[in-house]
């Protein structure tokens, strides 16, 4: 079966519908599926719920889908870097479901593993626990969190082979594997697609079973907080 | 003289034991890395890295290599990378020995509030709730009072909580306090700060 597509638009063909749930990889602007986000903007699909740790920045990353009002609801742990997000949220145009970061990652992983719910200590006694079942083990309380089963996953990796095996680079891995796992369909965009056999099978970070469609392209890879140190003078 | 930011960070670094894997929060906790000396400490960045190195030299920044504050960083010889689910798996699983975090309020029962002020811009809890629920030891580093001079060390938190009964030790500009049965116990005071000064700046119950 052919997994490699020529463009984001081709790869997204037939996967989008209004009101769907999309899981997106990335942390801040690191390791985000830039090309697929552009493709979704161009498609005009609307009323999206997007599970993603962050919501991009104004005009970049998921911020583009906020600018076009295609997102109805975000499931995120931190959304501080986006003025348009705040404007839409405060005016009631955008729903927001805060998830602790590890809970969000585990909800995606669980969904991908066929686990509909799990108990965690994270958030016990906080607003996060409101309305959730509490269960006690060994005198400690845990709350029930649900697995995320997304209609579509969009992720970014460094390299892929043509069977969809993925390799990530440094901290750009972040939410991409769990996001990829929880989608009924997963589309990955990579910097380079190489022929099968050219990646070391022992060094695959995410096996191709999770990846249904693939595209290759150039990424801007914008840096959110450029921090440097001075070279000590000799 | 109360401790300054760097002295608080240096004092917090004394808490870390050789061989520990540690998560440092944003702000003063980040400075703790400058004071670990020759102890073998591995820093976790919860976006998926163990063995976090210093900021890069200008020109060496890598957009694929950032910390949890989205700042460009570097790797070390010991560095490993992993995904967010595994990262929080090691946090939730108790593998991280300690987290050093900032706070808006801490209560005498160990409750911590550090993510949200109602009515102000809400940015989110990020990984803070997971960290305080999962790591072995939670050490808070913060100023003892807010900019109005009100105590941040309280009988009960007024802000939405990050976790309940999670804080083990509080290091402020005035001294060090432990969360114990019935309240807080003074461990030490900053040089030139008396126990009376520290008690006067503390709303929480102090037990002997």
Short mmCIF file of C-alpha atoms in Angstrom, two decimals:
data_model
loop_
_atom_site.label_atom_id
_atom_site.label_comp_id
_atom_site.label_asym_id
_atom_site.label_seq_id
_atom_site.Cartn_x
_atom_site.Cartn_y
_atom_site.Cartn_z
CA UNK A 1 0.00 0.00 0.00
CA UNK A 2 1.32 3.41 -0.95
CA UNK A 3 1.81 5.74 2.02
CA UNK A 4 3.81 8.51 0.38
CA UNK A 5 1.78 11.45 -0.95
CA UNK A 6 2.91 14.43 -2.98
CA UNK A 7 1.54 17.25 -0.85
CA UNK A 8 -0.34 18.05 2.35
CA UNK A 9 -3.52 18.60 0.31
CA UNK A 10 -3.23 15.17 -1.31
CA UNK A 11 -2.47 13.47 2.00
CA UNK A 12 -5.42 15.16 3.72
CA UNK A 13 -7.85 14.25 0.91
CA UNK A 14 -10.83 12.35 2.32
CA UNK A 15 -9.69 12.59 5.97
CA UNK A 16 -11.34 15.86 6.99
CA UNK A 17 -14.87 16.61 8.15
CA UNK A 18 -16.46 19.45 10.11
CA UNK A 19 -16.58 18.89 13.87
CA UNK A 20 -13.86 16.24 13.92
CA UNK A 21 -11.26 15.63 16.64
CA UNK A 22 -7.65 16.10 15.57
CA UNK A 23 -4.62 15.19 17.71
CA UNK A 24 -1.54 17.24 16.85
CA UNK A 25 2.08 16.66 17.85
CA UNK A 26 4.53 19.33 18.93
CA UNK A 27 5.60 21.24 22.03
CA UNK A 28 5.45 25.00 21.64
CA UNK A 29 6.64 25.49 18.06
CA UNK A 30 9.07 22.55 18.30
CA UNK A 31 8.19 19.51 16.20
CA UNK A 32 4.85 20.85 14.94
CA UNK A 33 3.26 19.60 11.69
CA UNK A 34 3.59 22.92 9.86
CA UNK A 35 2.71 21.60 6.41
CA UNK A 36 -0.40 19.72 7.48
CA UNK A 37 -1.63 22.72 9.48
CA UNK A 38 -1.31 24.81 6.30
CA UNK A 39 -3.19 22.08 4.44
CA UNK A 40 -6.02 22.08 6.97
CA UNK A 41 -6.24 25.89 6.78
CA UNK A 42 -6.54 25.64 2.99
CA UNK A 43 -9.22 22.91 3.24
CA UNK A 44 -11.62 25.21 5.10
CA UNK A 45 -12.80 22.40 7.41
CA UNK A 46 -14.38 23.91 10.54
CA UNK A 47 -15.62 23.36 14.11
CA UNK A 48 -12.51 21.37 14.89
CA UNK A 49 -11.57 20.07 18.31
CA UNK A 50 -7.79 19.95 18.52
CA UNK A 51 -5.86 18.05 21.19
CA UNK A 52 -2.42 19.63 21.31
CA UNK A 53 -0.19 20.60 24.22
CA UNK A 54 -0.07 24.22 23.00
CA UNK A 55 -1.98 26.37 20.53
CA UNK A 56 0.88 27.86 18.54
CA UNK A 57 1.57 31.60 18.43
CA UNK A 58 -0.21 34.37 16.55
CA UNK A 59 0.05 33.58 12.86
CA UNK A 60 2.14 30.40 13.18
CA UNK A 61 1.47 26.77 14.01
CA UNK A 62 -2.06 26.13 15.27
CA UNK A 63 -2.38 29.93 15.58
CA UNK A 64 -3.14 29.89 11.83
CA UNK A 65 -6.22 27.72 12.42
CA UNK A 66 -7.32 30.06 15.21
CA UNK A 67 -6.96 33.08 12.94
CA UNK A 68 -9.34 31.46 10.44
CA UNK A 69 -11.78 30.42 13.24
CA UNK A 70 -11.62 26.78 12.19
CA UNK A 71 -11.08 25.58 15.76
CA UNK A 72 -14.06 25.28 18.10
CA UNK A 73 -12.29 23.71 21.05
CA UNK A 74 -8.72 23.18 22.27
CA UNK A 75 -7.53 20.43 24.64
CA UNK A 76 -4.19 21.75 25.92
CA UNK A 77 -1.97 22.19 28.96
CA UNK A 78 -0.54 25.63 28.21
CA UNK A 79 -1.79 28.32 25.85
CA UNK A 80 -0.02 31.46 27.04
CA UNK A 81 1.71 32.62 23.87
CA UNK A 82 -1.23 33.53 21.68
CA UNK A 83 -3.17 36.82 21.84
CA UNK A 84 -5.78 35.73 19.28
CA UNK A 85 -6.39 32.56 21.30
CA UNK A 86 -7.01 34.65 24.43
CA UNK A 87 -9.31 37.02 22.58
CA UNK A 88 -11.46 34.19 21.22
CA UNK A 89 -11.44 32.37 24.56
CA UNK A 90 -12.40 35.41 26.64
CA UNK A 91 -15.18 36.34 24.18
CA UNK A 92 -16.60 32.81 24.40
CA UNK A 93 -15.93 31.93 20.75
CA UNK A 94 -13.45 29.21 21.66
CA UNK A 95 -13.79 26.38 24.17
CA UNK A 96 -10.78 25.33 26.19
CA UNK A 97 -10.29 22.12 28.15
CA UNK A 98 -7.16 22.33 30.28
CA UNK A 99 -5.34 19.04 30.73
CA UNK A 100 -2.21 18.62 32.86
CA UNK A 101 0.58 17.99 30.39
CA UNK A 102 1.32 14.42 31.45
CA UNK A 103 -2.38 13.60 31.60
CA UNK A 104 -2.80 14.85 28.02
CA UNK A 105 0.15 12.77 26.82
CA UNK A 106 -1.10 9.68 28.63
CA UNK A 107 -4.67 10.20 27.37
CA UNK A 108 -3.27 10.10 23.83
CA UNK A 109 -1.03 7.11 24.52
CA UNK A 110 -3.90 5.27 26.22
CA UNK A 111 -6.25 5.95 23.31
CA UNK A 112 -3.66 4.56 20.92
CA UNK A 113 -3.30 1.45 23.08
CA UNK A 114 -7.04 0.77 23.28
CA UNK A 115 -7.28 1.89 26.89
CA UNK A 116 -10.48 3.94 27.43
CA UNK A 117 -9.54 5.21 30.87
CA UNK A 118 -6.83 5.24 33.53
CA UNK A 119 -6.40 6.53 37.06
CA UNK A 120 -3.81 9.15 37.97
CA UNK A 121 -2.83 11.13 41.05
CA UNK A 122 -2.27 14.21 38.89
CA UNK A 123 -4.86 16.87 39.63
CA UNK A 124 -6.42 15.26 42.72
CA UNK A 125 -7.92 17.99 44.88
CA UNK A 126 -7.73 20.61 42.10
CA UNK A 127 -10.22 21.98 39.55
CA UNK A 128 -9.01 19.25 37.18
CA UNK A 129 -10.66 16.63 39.40
CA UNK A 130 -14.12 18.24 39.31
CA UNK A 131 -16.73 15.81 38.04
CA UNK A 132 -14.24 12.94 37.71
CA UNK A 133 -14.48 9.58 39.45
CA UNK A 134 -12.11 9.22 42.41
CA UNK A 135 -10.73 5.84 43.44
CA UNK A 136 -8.44 5.01 46.31
CA UNK A 137 -5.48 2.62 46.35
CA UNK A 138 -3.28 2.19 49.41
CA UNK A 139 -4.85 5.23 51.06
CA UNK A 140 -4.10 7.52 48.10
CA UNK A 141 -6.73 9.05 45.84
CA UNK A 142 -6.58 8.85 42.05
CA UNK A 143 -8.88 10.35 39.42
CA UNK A 144 -10.23 8.71 36.29
CA UNK A 145 -9.01 10.20 33.01
CA UNK A 146 -10.20 9.06 29.60
CA UNK A 147 -8.17 7.93 26.63
CA UNK A 148 -8.31 10.17 23.55
CA UNK A 149 -9.47 8.52 20.34
CA UNK A 150 -8.88 11.05 17.58
CA UNK A 151 -10.39 10.99 14.09
CA UNK A 152 -7.10 12.20 12.66
CA UNK A 153 -3.54 12.61 13.92
CA UNK A 154 -1.11 15.08 12.39
CA UNK A 155 2.55 14.73 13.41
CA UNK A 156 6.02 15.85 12.40
CA UNK A 157 9.11 13.62 12.37
CA UNK A 158 12.66 14.06 11.12
CA UNK A 159 12.94 11.08 8.80
CA UNK A 160 10.69 8.30 7.59
CA UNK A 161 11.12 5.35 5.30
CA UNK A 162 8.44 4.77 2.68
CA UNK A 163 6.70 2.23 4.96
CA UNK A 164 6.06 4.95 7.57
CA UNK A 165 8.68 4.03 10.14
CA UNK A 166 9.57 7.31 11.88
CA UNK A 167 12.68 8.77 13.44
CA UNK A 168 12.47 11.98 15.44
CA UNK A 169 15.20 14.45 16.27
CA UNK A 170 16.07 15.66 19.81
CA UNK A 171 13.20 17.33 21.72
CA UNK A 172 11.10 17.63 18.55
CA UNK A 173 9.81 14.14 19.41
CA UNK A 174 7.68 15.35 22.37
CA UNK A 175 3.93 14.76 21.77
CA UNK A 176 4.34 13.36 18.26
CA UNK A 177 4.43 9.61 19.10
CA UNK A 178 1.44 9.65 21.49
CA UNK A 179 -0.50 11.94 19.14
CA UNK A 180 0.27 9.62 16.21
CA UNK A 181 -0.88 6.57 18.14
CA UNK A 182 -4.31 7.88 19.12
CA UNK A 183 -5.61 8.70 15.63
CA UNK A 184 -7.84 6.50 13.51
CA UNK A 185 -5.79 7.89 10.62
CA UNK A 186 -2.33 9.34 11.13
CA UNK A 187 -0.57 11.58 8.64
CA UNK A 188 3.11 12.32 9.25
CA UNK A 189 5.18 15.04 7.63
CA UNK A 190 8.95 14.63 7.61
CA UNK A 191 12.04 16.43 6.43
CA UNK A 192 13.23 13.43 4.44
CA UNK A 193 11.71 10.18 3.20
CA UNK A 194 14.33 7.49 2.63
CA UNK A 195 13.93 4.06 0.98
CA UNK A 196 12.99 1.10 3.17
CA UNK A 197 16.10 -0.60 4.51
CA UNK A 198 18.04 2.62 4.97
CA UNK A 199 16.93 3.23 8.56
CA UNK A 200 18.39 0.99 11.27
CA UNK A 201 15.40 -1.10 12.48
CA UNK A 202 16.75 -0.86 16.04
CA UNK A 203 16.62 2.93 15.86
CA UNK A 204 12.99 3.40 14.78
CA UNK A 205 11.16 5.62 17.30
CA UNK A 206 7.64 4.97 16.00
CA UNK A 207 6.86 1.90 13.86
CA UNK A 208 5.05 2.47 10.58
CA UNK A 209 1.96 0.59 11.78
CA UNK A 210 0.83 3.89 13.32
CA UNK A 211 1.42 5.95 10.19
CA UNK A 212 -1.00 5.78 7.26
CA UNK A 213 0.11 8.66 5.07
CA UNK A 214 3.40 10.50 4.65
CA UNK A 215 4.61 13.71 3.09
CA UNK A 216 8.03 15.28 2.81
CA UNK A 217 8.75 19.00 2.78
CA UNK A 218 10.77 21.97 3.99
CA UNK A 219 10.01 23.27 7.48
CA UNK A 220 10.46 26.77 8.82
CA UNK A 221 11.12 25.43 12.37
CA UNK A 222 10.66 28.78 14.09
CA UNK A 223 12.39 29.28 17.48
CA UNK A 224 10.08 30.62 20.20
CA UNK A 225 12.66 31.69 22.82
CA UNK A 226 16.15 32.14 21.43
CA UNK A 227 18.49 31.98 24.43
CA UNK A 228 22.27 31.92 24.17
CA UNK A 229 25.31 32.25 26.41
CA UNK A 230 28.39 34.32 25.74
CA UNK A 231 31.65 32.63 24.82
CA UNK A 232 34.15 33.09 27.66
CA UNK A 233 36.83 35.48 26.41
CA UNK A 234 40.22 33.82 26.15
CA UNK B 1 20.11 40.45 54.96
CA UNK B 2 17.59 38.17 53.25
CA UNK B 3 18.97 35.91 50.53
CA UNK B 4 18.92 37.18 46.97
CA UNK B 5 17.82 35.04 44.00
CA UNK B 6 21.22 33.47 43.55
CA UNK B 7 21.65 32.73 47.26
CA UNK B 8 18.20 31.07 47.29
CA UNK B 9 19.21 28.99 44.29
CA UNK B 10 22.51 28.05 45.95
CA UNK B 11 20.65 27.01 49.10
CA UNK B 12 18.20 24.95 47.04
CA UNK B 13 21.11 23.22 45.29
CA UNK B 14 22.23 21.89 48.71
CA UNK B 15 19.02 19.83 48.73
CA UNK B 16 20.13 17.77 45.76
CA UNK B 17 21.92 14.50 46.35
CA UNK B 18 24.55 12.85 44.20
CA UNK B 19 22.98 10.65 41.53
CA UNK B 20 19.57 12.32 41.55
CA UNK B 21 17.41 12.97 38.50
CA UNK B 22 15.81 16.39 39.04
CA UNK B 23 13.29 18.68 37.37
CA UNK B 24 13.81 22.43 37.74
CA UNK B 25 10.96 24.86 37.17
CA UNK B 26 11.10 28.25 35.49
CA UNK B 27 12.55 31.33 37.24
CA UNK B 28 14.75 31.05 40.33
CA UNK B 29 14.67 27.20 40.16
CA UNK B 30 16.46 27.37 36.79
CA UNK B 31 19.39 29.09 38.56
CA UNK B 32 19.84 26.05 40.81
CA UNK B 33 21.71 24.34 37.94
CA UNK B 34 24.55 26.85 38.45
CA UNK B 35 25.19 25.64 42.01
CA UNK B 36 25.20 21.82 41.90
CA UNK B 37 29.02 21.80 42.03
CA UNK B 38 30.59 18.37 41.50
CA UNK B 39 27.44 16.42 42.42
CA UNK B 40 26.29 14.04 39.70
CA UNK B 41 22.86 15.53 38.92
CA UNK B 42 20.85 14.80 35.76
CA UNK B 43 18.31 17.47 34.84
CA UNK B 44 15.05 16.47 33.23
CA UNK B 45 13.21 18.72 30.80
CA UNK B 46 9.65 17.41 30.74
CA UNK B 47 9.22 18.00 27.00
CA UNK B 48 11.33 14.86 26.57
CA UNK B 49 14.96 15.02 27.68
CA UNK B 50 17.26 13.84 30.45
CA UNK B 51 20.67 15.46 30.71
CA UNK B 52 19.81 19.06 29.89
CA UNK B 53 22.84 21.21 29.09
CA UNK B 54 23.36 24.99 29.21
CA UNK B 55 22.15 27.56 26.67
CA UNK B 56 23.95 27.30 23.30
CA UNK B 57 26.56 29.74 22.06
CA UNK B 58 25.21 32.23 19.56
CA UNK B 59 24.92 30.55 16.18
CA UNK B 60 24.58 27.06 17.69
CA UNK B 61 20.85 27.32 18.46
CA UNK B 62 18.86 24.29 17.28
CA UNK B 63 15.07 24.67 16.85
CA UNK B 64 14.72 20.93 17.60
CA UNK B 65 16.39 21.33 20.98
CA UNK B 66 14.46 23.33 23.56
CA UNK B 67 13.58 23.08 27.24
CA UNK B 68 10.13 23.15 28.85
CA UNK B 69 10.27 26.96 28.85
CA UNK B 70 10.73 26.79 25.05
CA UNK B 71 14.27 28.18 25.37
CA UNK B 72 17.07 26.88 23.16
CA UNK B 73 19.44 24.60 25.11
CA UNK B 74 22.20 22.06 24.47
CA UNK B 75 22.75 18.36 25.09
CA UNK B 76 25.42 16.63 27.17
CA UNK B 77 27.30 13.35 26.77
CA UNK B 78 24.70 11.67 29.01
CA UNK B 79 21.63 13.06 27.24
CA UNK B 80 18.68 10.92 26.20
CA UNK B 81 15.49 11.90 24.39
CA UNK B 82 12.00 10.39 24.64
CA UNK B 83 8.38 11.30 23.99
CA UNK B 84 6.02 13.22 26.29
CA UNK B 85 4.14 10.12 27.43
CA UNK B 86 7.35 8.47 28.59
CA UNK B 87 8.56 11.73 30.08
CA UNK B 88 5.50 12.02 32.28
CA UNK B 89 5.57 8.27 32.84
CA UNK B 90 8.89 8.71 34.63
CA UNK B 91 7.47 11.68 36.54
CA UNK B 92 4.22 9.91 37.50
CA UNK B 93 6.17 6.74 38.22
CA UNK B 94 8.27 8.41 40.89
CA UNK B 95 11.58 8.09 39.04
CA UNK B 96 12.37 11.80 39.34
CA UNK B 97 13.87 12.31 42.80
CA UNK B 98 12.91 15.95 43.20
CA UNK B 99 11.30 18.95 41.59
CA UNK B 100 12.29 22.49 42.51
CA UNK B 101 9.46 24.85 41.63
CA UNK B 102 8.35 28.42 42.08
CA UNK B 103 5.03 29.23 43.76
CA UNK B 104 2.43 31.94 44.25
CA UNK B 105 1.24 30.45 47.57
CA UNK B 106 2.14 27.53 49.82
CA UNK B 107 0.01 26.38 52.75
CA UNK B 108 1.07 24.82 56.03
CA UNK B 109 -0.45 21.47 54.97
CA UNK B 110 1.74 21.37 51.85
CA UNK B 111 -0.88 22.64 49.42
CA UNK B 112 0.66 24.48 46.47
CA UNK B 113 -0.81 27.13 44.17
CA UNK B 114 1.37 28.17 41.25
CA UNK B 115 -0.64 28.11 38.04
CA UNK B 116 -3.61 30.43 38.05
CA UNK B 117 -4.89 33.75 39.37
CA UNK B 118 -8.66 34.00 38.84
CA UNK B 119 -9.62 37.01 36.75
CA UNK B 120 -6.15 37.26 35.26
CA UNK B 121 -4.92 35.73 32.03
CA UNK B 122 -5.05 31.95 32.36
CA UNK B 123 -2.16 30.29 30.59
CA UNK B 124 -2.46 26.74 31.89
CA UNK B 125 -0.77 24.39 34.33
CA UNK B 126 1.62 22.82 31.83
CA UNK B 127 3.36 19.97 33.63
CA UNK B 128 3.21 21.43 37.15
CA UNK B 129 0.29 19.27 38.39
CA UNK B 130 1.95 16.11 37.10
CA UNK B 131 5.29 17.03 38.68
CA UNK B 132 3.97 17.77 42.17
CA UNK B 133 1.86 14.61 42.15
CA UNK B 134 4.63 12.36 40.92
CA UNK B 135 8.15 13.28 41.98
CA UNK B 136 9.82 12.07 45.18
CA UNK B 137 10.32 15.43 46.82
CA UNK B 138 8.80 18.84 46.05
CA UNK B 139 10.91 21.84 47.04
CA UNK B 140 9.43 25.30 46.58
CA UNK B 141 11.72 28.29 46.05
CA UNK B 142 10.04 31.70 46.20
CA UNK B 143 10.03 35.10 47.88
CA UNK B 144 8.50 34.88 51.33
CA UNK B 145 6.11 37.77 50.68
CA UNK B 146 4.45 39.24 47.60
CA UNK B 147 5.06 42.73 46.26
CA UNK B 148 2.47 44.13 48.70
CA UNK B 149 4.40 42.60 51.60
CA UNK B 150 1.76 39.92 52.27
CA UNK B 151 2.93 36.44 53.30
CA UNK B 152 2.93 33.78 50.58
CA UNK B 153 3.33 31.12 53.29
CA UNK B 154 -0.25 30.69 54.43
CA UNK B 155 -2.57 28.71 56.69
CA UNK B 156 -4.56 27.84 53.56
CA UNK B 157 -4.07 28.73 49.89
CA UNK B 158 -6.55 31.20 48.41
CA UNK B 159 -5.66 30.55 44.74
CA UNK B 160 -6.65 27.47 42.71
CA UNK B 161 -4.42 24.58 43.72
CA UNK B 162 -1.75 22.81 41.73
CA UNK B 163 -1.68 19.95 44.22
CA UNK B 164 -2.80 19.11 47.76
CA UNK B 165 -0.32 18.21 50.49
CA UNK B 166 2.51 17.96 47.98
CA UNK B 167 5.20 20.38 49.25
CA UNK B 168 8.01 18.98 51.41
CA UNK B 169 10.29 21.99 51.89
CA UNK B 170 10.02 25.75 51.29
CA UNK B 171 13.09 27.87 50.61
CA UNK B 172 12.46 31.62 50.65
CA UNK B 173 14.56 34.76 50.84
CA UNK B 174 14.14 34.59 54.63
CA UNK B 175 14.95 30.96 55.33
CA UNK B 176 14.00 27.31 55.04
CA UNK B 177 10.82 25.66 56.35
CA UNK B 178 9.65 22.05 56.33
CA UNK B 179 6.04 20.92 56.07
CA UNK B 180 5.45 18.74 59.16
CA UNK B 181 2.53 17.47 61.20
CA UNK B 182 0.53 20.46 62.42
CA UNK B 183 2.29 23.18 60.41
CA UNK B 184 5.71 24.36 59.33
CA UNK B 185 9.01 23.86 61.11
CA UNK B 186 11.85 26.33 60.76
CA UNK B 187 14.96 24.57 59.46
CA UNK B 188 17.17 27.63 59.23
CA UNK B 189 17.05 31.37 58.66
CA UNK B 190 18.98 33.42 56.15
CA UNK B 191 22.04 35.18 57.54
CA UNK B 192 20.96 38.26 59.45
CA UNK B 193 17.31 37.16 59.53
CA UNK B 194 16.06 36.21 62.99
CA UNK B 195 13.51 33.55 63.78
CA UNK B 196 11.26 36.38 64.94
CA UNK B 197 11.59 38.10 61.53
CA UNK B 198 10.66 34.87 59.78
CA UNK B 199 7.68 34.23 62.07
CA UNK B 200 6.45 37.79 61.57
CA UNK B 201 6.50 37.35 57.78
CA UNK B 202 4.70 34.01 57.93
CA UNK B 203 0.93 33.63 58.16
CA UNK B 204 1.12 29.86 58.45
CA UNK B 205 1.34 28.04 61.79
CA UNK B 206 4.93 27.46 62.86
CA UNK B 207 5.49 24.50 65.15
CA UNK B 208 8.54 23.84 67.28
#
